[in-house]
Short mmCIF file of C-alpha atoms and ligand atoms in Angstrom, two decimals:
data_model
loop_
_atom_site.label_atom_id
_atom_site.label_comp_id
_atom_site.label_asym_id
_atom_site.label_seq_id
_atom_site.Cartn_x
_atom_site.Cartn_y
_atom_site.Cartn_z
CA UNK A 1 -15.12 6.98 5.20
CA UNK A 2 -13.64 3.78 5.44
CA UNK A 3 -14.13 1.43 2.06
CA UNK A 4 -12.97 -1.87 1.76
CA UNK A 5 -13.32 -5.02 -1.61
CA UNK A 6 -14.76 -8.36 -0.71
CA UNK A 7 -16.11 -11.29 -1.94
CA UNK A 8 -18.34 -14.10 -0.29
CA UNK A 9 -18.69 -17.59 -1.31
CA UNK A 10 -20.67 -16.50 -4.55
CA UNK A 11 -17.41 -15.09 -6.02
CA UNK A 12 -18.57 -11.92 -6.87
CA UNK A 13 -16.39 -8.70 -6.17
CA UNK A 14 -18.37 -6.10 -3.88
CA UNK A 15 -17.37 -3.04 -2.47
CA UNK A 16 -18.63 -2.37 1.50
CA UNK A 17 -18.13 -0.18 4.53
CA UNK A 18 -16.95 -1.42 8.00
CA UNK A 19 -20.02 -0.42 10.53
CA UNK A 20 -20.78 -1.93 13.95
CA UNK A 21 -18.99 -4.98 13.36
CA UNK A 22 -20.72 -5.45 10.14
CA UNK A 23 -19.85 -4.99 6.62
CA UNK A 24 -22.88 -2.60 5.15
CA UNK A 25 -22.53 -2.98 1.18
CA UNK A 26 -21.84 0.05 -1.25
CA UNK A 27 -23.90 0.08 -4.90
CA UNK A 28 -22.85 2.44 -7.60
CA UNK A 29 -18.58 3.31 -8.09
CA UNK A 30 -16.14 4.58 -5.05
CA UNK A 31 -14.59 6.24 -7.73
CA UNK A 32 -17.65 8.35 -8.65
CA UNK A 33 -21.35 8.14 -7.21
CA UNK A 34 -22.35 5.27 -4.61
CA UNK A 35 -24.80 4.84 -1.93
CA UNK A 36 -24.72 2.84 1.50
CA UNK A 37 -27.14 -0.03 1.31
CA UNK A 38 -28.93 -1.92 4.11
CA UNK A 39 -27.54 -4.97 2.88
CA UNK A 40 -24.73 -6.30 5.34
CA UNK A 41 -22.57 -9.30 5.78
CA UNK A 42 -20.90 -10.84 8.84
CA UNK A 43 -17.15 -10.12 8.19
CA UNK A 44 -16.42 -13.99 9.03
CA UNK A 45 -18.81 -14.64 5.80
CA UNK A 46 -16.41 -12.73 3.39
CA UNK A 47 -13.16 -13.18 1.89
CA UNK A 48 -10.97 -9.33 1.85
CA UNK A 49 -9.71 -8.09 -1.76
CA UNK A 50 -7.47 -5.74 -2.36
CA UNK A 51 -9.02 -2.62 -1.84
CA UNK A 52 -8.94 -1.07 -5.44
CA UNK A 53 -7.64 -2.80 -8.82
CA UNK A 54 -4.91 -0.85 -10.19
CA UNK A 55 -3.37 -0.08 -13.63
CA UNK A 56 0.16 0.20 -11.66
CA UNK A 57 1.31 0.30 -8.07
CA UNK A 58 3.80 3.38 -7.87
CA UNK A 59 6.56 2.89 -5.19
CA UNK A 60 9.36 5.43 -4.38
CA UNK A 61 12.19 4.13 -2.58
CA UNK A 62 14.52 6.15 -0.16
CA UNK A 63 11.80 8.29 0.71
CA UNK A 64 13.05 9.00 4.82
CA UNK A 65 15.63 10.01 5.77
CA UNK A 66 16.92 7.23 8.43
CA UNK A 67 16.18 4.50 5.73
CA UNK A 68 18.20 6.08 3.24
CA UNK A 69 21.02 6.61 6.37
CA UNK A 70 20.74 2.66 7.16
CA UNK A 71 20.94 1.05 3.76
CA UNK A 72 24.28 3.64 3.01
CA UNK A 73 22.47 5.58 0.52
CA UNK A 74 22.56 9.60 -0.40
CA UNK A 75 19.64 11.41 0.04
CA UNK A 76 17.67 11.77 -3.14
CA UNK A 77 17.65 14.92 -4.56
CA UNK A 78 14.54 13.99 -6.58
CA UNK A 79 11.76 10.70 -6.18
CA UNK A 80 13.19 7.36 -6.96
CA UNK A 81 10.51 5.92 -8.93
CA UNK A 82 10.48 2.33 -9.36
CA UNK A 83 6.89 -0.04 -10.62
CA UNK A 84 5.61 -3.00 -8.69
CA UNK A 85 3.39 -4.66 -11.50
CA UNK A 86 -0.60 -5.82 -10.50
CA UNK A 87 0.16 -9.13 -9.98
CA UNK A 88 1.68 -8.77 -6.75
CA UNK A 89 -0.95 -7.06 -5.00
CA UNK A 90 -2.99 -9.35 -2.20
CA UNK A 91 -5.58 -8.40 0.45
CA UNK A 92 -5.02 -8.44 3.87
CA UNK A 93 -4.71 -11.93 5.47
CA UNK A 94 -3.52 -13.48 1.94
CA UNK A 95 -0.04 -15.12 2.07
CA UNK A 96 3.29 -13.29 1.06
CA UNK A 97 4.67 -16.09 -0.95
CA UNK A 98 8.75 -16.63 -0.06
CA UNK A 99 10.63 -17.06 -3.42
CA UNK A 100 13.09 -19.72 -2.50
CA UNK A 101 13.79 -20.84 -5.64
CA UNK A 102 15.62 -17.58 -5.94
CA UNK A 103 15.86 -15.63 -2.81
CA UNK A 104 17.03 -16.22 0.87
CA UNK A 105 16.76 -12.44 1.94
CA UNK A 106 13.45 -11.27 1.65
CA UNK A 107 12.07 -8.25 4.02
CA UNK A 108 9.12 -6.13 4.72
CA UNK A 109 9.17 -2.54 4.00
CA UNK A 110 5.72 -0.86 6.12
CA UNK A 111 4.44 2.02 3.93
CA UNK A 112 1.61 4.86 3.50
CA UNK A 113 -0.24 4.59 0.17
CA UNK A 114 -2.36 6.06 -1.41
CA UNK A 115 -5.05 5.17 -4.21
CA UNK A 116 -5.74 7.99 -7.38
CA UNK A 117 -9.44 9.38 -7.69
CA UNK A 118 -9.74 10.63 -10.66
CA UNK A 119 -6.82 11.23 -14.00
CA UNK A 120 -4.00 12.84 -12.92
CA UNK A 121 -1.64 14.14 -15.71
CA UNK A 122 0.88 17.20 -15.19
CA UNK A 123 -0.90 18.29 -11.74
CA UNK A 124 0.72 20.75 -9.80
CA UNK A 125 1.91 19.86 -6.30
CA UNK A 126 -1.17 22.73 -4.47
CA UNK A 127 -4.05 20.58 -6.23
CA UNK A 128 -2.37 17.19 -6.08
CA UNK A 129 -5.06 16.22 -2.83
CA UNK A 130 -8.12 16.35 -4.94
CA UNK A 131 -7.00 13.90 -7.02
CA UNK A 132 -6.01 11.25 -4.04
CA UNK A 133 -9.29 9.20 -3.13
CA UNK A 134 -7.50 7.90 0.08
CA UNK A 135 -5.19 6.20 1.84
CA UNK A 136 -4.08 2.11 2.61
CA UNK A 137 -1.70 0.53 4.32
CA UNK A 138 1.30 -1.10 1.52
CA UNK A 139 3.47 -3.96 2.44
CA UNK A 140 6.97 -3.33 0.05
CA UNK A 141 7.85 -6.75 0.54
CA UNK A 142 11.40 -6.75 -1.26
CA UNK A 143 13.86 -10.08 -2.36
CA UNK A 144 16.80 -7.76 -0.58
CA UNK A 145 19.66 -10.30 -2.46
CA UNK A 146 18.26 -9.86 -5.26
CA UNK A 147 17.60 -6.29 -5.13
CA UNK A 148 21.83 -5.97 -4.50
CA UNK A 149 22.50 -8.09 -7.40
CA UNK A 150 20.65 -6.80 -10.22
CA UNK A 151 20.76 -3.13 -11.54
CA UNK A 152 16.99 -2.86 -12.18
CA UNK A 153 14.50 -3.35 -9.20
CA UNK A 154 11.88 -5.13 -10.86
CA UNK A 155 12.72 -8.92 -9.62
CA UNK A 156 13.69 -8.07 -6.18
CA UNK A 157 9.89 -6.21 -6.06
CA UNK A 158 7.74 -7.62 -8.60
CA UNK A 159 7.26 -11.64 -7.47
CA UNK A 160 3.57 -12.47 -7.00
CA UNK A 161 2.60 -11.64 -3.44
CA UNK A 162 5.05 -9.12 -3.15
CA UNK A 163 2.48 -5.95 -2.48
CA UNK A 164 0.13 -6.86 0.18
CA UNK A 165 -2.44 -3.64 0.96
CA UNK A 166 -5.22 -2.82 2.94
CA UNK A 167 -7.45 -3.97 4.52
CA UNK A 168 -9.49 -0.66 4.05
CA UNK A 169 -8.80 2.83 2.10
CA UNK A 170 -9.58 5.68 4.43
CA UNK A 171 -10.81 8.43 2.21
CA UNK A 172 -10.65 11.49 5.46
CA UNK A 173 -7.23 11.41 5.97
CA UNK A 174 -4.47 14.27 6.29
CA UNK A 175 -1.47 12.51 5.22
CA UNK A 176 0.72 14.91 6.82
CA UNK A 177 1.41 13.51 10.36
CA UNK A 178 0.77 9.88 10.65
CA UNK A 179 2.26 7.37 12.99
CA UNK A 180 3.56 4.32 11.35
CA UNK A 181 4.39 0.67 12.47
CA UNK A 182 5.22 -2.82 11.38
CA UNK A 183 4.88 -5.62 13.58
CA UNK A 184 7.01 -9.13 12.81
CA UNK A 185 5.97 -11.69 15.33
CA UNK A 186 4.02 -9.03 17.31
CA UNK A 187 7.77 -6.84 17.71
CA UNK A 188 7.35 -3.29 16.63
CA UNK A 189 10.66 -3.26 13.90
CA UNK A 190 9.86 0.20 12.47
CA UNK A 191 8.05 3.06 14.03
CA UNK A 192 7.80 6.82 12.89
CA UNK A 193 5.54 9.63 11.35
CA UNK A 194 4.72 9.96 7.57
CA UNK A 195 5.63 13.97 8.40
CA UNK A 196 9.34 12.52 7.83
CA UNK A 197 8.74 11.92 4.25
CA UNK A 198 11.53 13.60 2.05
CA UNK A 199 9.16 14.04 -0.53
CA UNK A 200 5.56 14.47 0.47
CA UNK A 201 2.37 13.23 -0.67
CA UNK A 202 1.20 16.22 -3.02
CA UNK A 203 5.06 16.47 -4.05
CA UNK A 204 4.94 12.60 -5.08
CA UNK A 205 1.64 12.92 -7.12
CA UNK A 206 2.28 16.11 -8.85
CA UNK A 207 6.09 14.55 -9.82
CA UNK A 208 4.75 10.99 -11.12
CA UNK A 209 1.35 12.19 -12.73
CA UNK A 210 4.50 14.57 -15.03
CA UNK A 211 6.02 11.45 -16.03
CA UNK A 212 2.83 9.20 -16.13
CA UNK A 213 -1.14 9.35 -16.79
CA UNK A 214 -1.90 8.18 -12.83
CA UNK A 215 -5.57 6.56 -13.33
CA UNK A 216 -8.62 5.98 -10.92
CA UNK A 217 -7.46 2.78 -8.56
CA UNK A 218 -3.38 3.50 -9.10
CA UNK A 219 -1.83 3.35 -6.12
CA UNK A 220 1.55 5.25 -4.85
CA UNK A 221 3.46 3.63 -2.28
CA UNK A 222 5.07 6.83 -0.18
CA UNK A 223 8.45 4.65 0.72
CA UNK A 224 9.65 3.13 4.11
CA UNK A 225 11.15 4.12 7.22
CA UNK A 226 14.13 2.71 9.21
CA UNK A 227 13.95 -0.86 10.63
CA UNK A 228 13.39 -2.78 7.39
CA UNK A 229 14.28 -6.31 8.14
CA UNK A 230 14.04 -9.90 6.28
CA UNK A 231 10.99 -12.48 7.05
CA UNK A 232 10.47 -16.13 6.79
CA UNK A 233 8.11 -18.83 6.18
CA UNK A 234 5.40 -18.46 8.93
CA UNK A 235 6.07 -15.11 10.33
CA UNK A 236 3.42 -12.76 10.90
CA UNK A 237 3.89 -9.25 9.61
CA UNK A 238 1.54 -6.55 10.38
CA UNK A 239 1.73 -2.48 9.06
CA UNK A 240 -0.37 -0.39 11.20
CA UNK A 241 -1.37 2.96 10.36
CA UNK A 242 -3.01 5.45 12.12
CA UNK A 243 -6.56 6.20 11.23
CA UNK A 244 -6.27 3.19 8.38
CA UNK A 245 -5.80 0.01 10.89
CA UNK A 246 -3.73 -2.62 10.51
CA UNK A 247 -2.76 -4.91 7.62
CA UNK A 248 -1.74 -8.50 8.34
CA UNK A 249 -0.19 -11.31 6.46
CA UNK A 250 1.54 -14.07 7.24
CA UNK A 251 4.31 -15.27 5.10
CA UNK A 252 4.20 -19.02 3.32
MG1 MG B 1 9.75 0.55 -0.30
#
């Protein structure tokens, strides 16, 4: 099932379900028990959230192989972990905001995420799936300057803006073999299958839920593939993921 966050001109955060064109509202928690309602909403009538509201957005960098060859790196021999803090997260169709006070190199990064279910602490790698509720679309958007110059990775990823996601978490997924795109301008820059991930999904989990307490809503960002590239100030920049849809934002 498909679940997306929304709001409508009453302010109030809901939770609904894309069907025929409409958005059908969900009552109870998509974290534990919920029902489909009757209740729907035109999509033009509501406003997209980010999809879940998380304690910490988990990203792993150098996590394929042709990335790692085109930014001159070694191959990991273990997940790079690095934190993107909530305040950068948007919904799809909010604006990446471009940091020019400090930046002039700023690029997308498409990625596969992938929102926690339930507490996940020392999990081993063969039940690391039941604790993933599903999977979203993540935008790394990354201050590439910035990310040279300092020794840490928590300007160059951490501005406000910088983690767009969505628009919906798919929660039937097999993360195993998906095609992955992002679009700047409508131009396909990066295109391959999340079965090229050095590390895979259940590998990422079980390693981050031993060094952290992953919570319901946390999302882990699987890392990019080749073809990362800068934006600027009105581009449009779409990741598209297969059996998730697209996520598009436009930069300001
Ligand atoms: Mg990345």
């Amino acid at each position: 099932m498909k679940f997306l966050r929304f709001e409508t001109h009453d302010k109030k955060a809901r939770y609904g379900t894309p069907a025929y064109g409409k958005i059908r509202e969900l009552e109870g928690d998509v974290f534990g028990k919920f029902r489909i309602t009757e209740h729907t909403f035109d999509p033009e009538e509501v406003r997209l959230l980010p999809p879940v509201t998380p304690t910490k957005i988990v990203a792993v960098g150098l996590n394929y192989k042709d990335h790692a060859i085109e930014m001159g790196r070694e191959l990991p021999e273990e997940p790079r972990l690095f934190i993107k803090p909530g305040t950068s997260l948007i919904a799809h169709g909010d604006k990446i905001i471009y940091p020019n006070h400090m930046s002039s190199h700023v690029d997308y990064e498409g990625e596969l995420a992938l929102v926690i279910g339930k507490e996940a602490k020392h999990v081993e790698e063969r039940e690391a799936l039941d604790y993933v509720l599903g999977y979203t679309c993540l935008n790394d958007v990354t201050a590439r300057d910035l990310q040279a110059k300092d020794i840490q990775f928590t300007r160059a990823k951490g501005f406000d803006t910088f983690a767009p996601v969505g628009p919906v978490v798919e929660t039937e997924l097999d993360p195993g073999d998906l095609e992955i795109s992002t679009y700047l301008n409508g131009e396909r820059k990066q295109h391959s299958s999340t079965r090229n991930l050095l590390f895979s999904v259940p590998r990422l989990v079980s390693f981050i839920s031993k060094v952290m307490t992953l919570l319901p809503g946390d999302i882990v960002s699987t890392g990019t593939p080749a073809g990362v590239g800068p934006m600027k100030s009105g581009d449009k920049v779409e990741v598209e993921i297969e059996g998730i849809g697209i996520l598009t934002n436009y930069v300001e």
